[in-house]
Amino acid sequence: MNDTNAKQDSLKNFFVYCLDPPEGYNLTEVADVIQKRDEEAEVFGVKSGNQVIGHTWLLDSIAACKLQPVDC
């Protein structure tokens, strides 16, 4: 395997979704909306072959100037 193929094999695509609670909902509704959002993101990630991450991981990586560990 040459260097180009090795680099391509190590590349990952990410599906980034918002972890922030929606405005205008009570606490019970917020939990339900966030759970549904998480489930939909996971389904999309599996179907598309992407790793699913919350937007805070992306922001933390930018702030640190390097990719942070992904919590699975």
Coordinates of C-alpha atoms in Angstrom, one line a residue:
M1 CA 0.0 0.0 0.0
N2 CA 1.4 3.4 -0.9
D3 CA 1.3 6.5 1.2
T4 CA -1.7 8.0 -0.7
N5 CA -3.8 4.9 -0.1
A6 CA -2.7 4.7 3.6
K7 CA -3.7 8.3 4.1
Q8 CA -7.1 7.8 2.4
D9 CA -7.8 4.7 4.5
S10 CA -7.2 6.7 7.7
L11 CA -9.4 9.6 6.7
K12 CA -12.8 9.9 8.4
N13 CA -15.9 11.8 7.4
F14 CA -17.9 13.3 10.2
F15 CA -21.6 14.1 10.4
V16 CA -21.8 17.1 12.9
Y17 CA -25.1 17.8 14.5
C18 CA -26.3 20.4 17.1
L19 CA -26.4 19.4 20.7
D20 CA -27.9 22.6 21.9
P21 CA -31.4 22.3 23.3
P22 CA -34.1 24.0 21.2
E23 CA -35.7 27.2 22.5
G24 CA -39.4 27.4 23.5
Y25 CA -39.8 23.9 24.9
N26 CA -40.3 22.7 28.5
L27 CA -37.7 20.4 30.1
T28 CA -39.5 17.2 29.2
E29 CA -40.0 18.2 25.6
V30 CA -36.3 19.3 25.3
A31 CA -35.1 15.9 26.5
D32 CA -37.4 14.2 23.9
V33 CA -36.2 16.5 21.1
I34 CA -32.6 16.0 21.9
Q35 CA -33.0 12.2 22.1
K36 CA -34.8 12.2 18.8
R37 CA -32.1 14.4 17.2
D38 CA -29.4 12.1 18.5
E39 CA -31.2 9.0 17.2
E40 CA -31.7 10.5 13.8
A41 CA -28.1 11.6 13.6
E42 CA -26.9 8.1 14.5
V43 CA -29.2 6.5 11.8
F44 CA -27.9 9.0 9.2
G45 CA -24.3 8.3 10.2
V46 CA -24.6 4.6 9.9
K47 CA -26.4 4.8 6.5
S48 CA -23.8 7.3 5.1
G49 CA -20.7 5.7 6.7
N50 CA -19.9 8.8 8.7
Q51 CA -18.9 9.1 12.3
V52 CA -21.5 11.1 14.2
I53 CA -20.3 13.9 16.5
G54 CA -21.9 16.7 18.4
H55 CA -21.0 20.3 17.4
T56 CA -19.2 20.9 20.7
W57 CA -16.5 18.4 19.7
L58 CA -15.8 20.5 16.6
L59 CA -15.7 23.7 18.6
D60 CA -13.4 22.1 21.2
S61 CA -11.0 20.9 18.4
I62 CA -10.9 24.4 16.9
A63 CA -10.2 26.0 20.2
A64 CA -7.4 23.5 20.9
C65 CA -6.0 23.9 17.4
K66 CA -6.0 20.1 17.1
L67 CA -8.6 17.3 16.8
Q68 CA -9.8 16.2 20.2
P69 CA -10.6 12.5 21.1
V70 CA -14.0 11.5 20.0
D71 CA -16.2 10.1 22.8
C72 CA -18.1 7.1 21.5

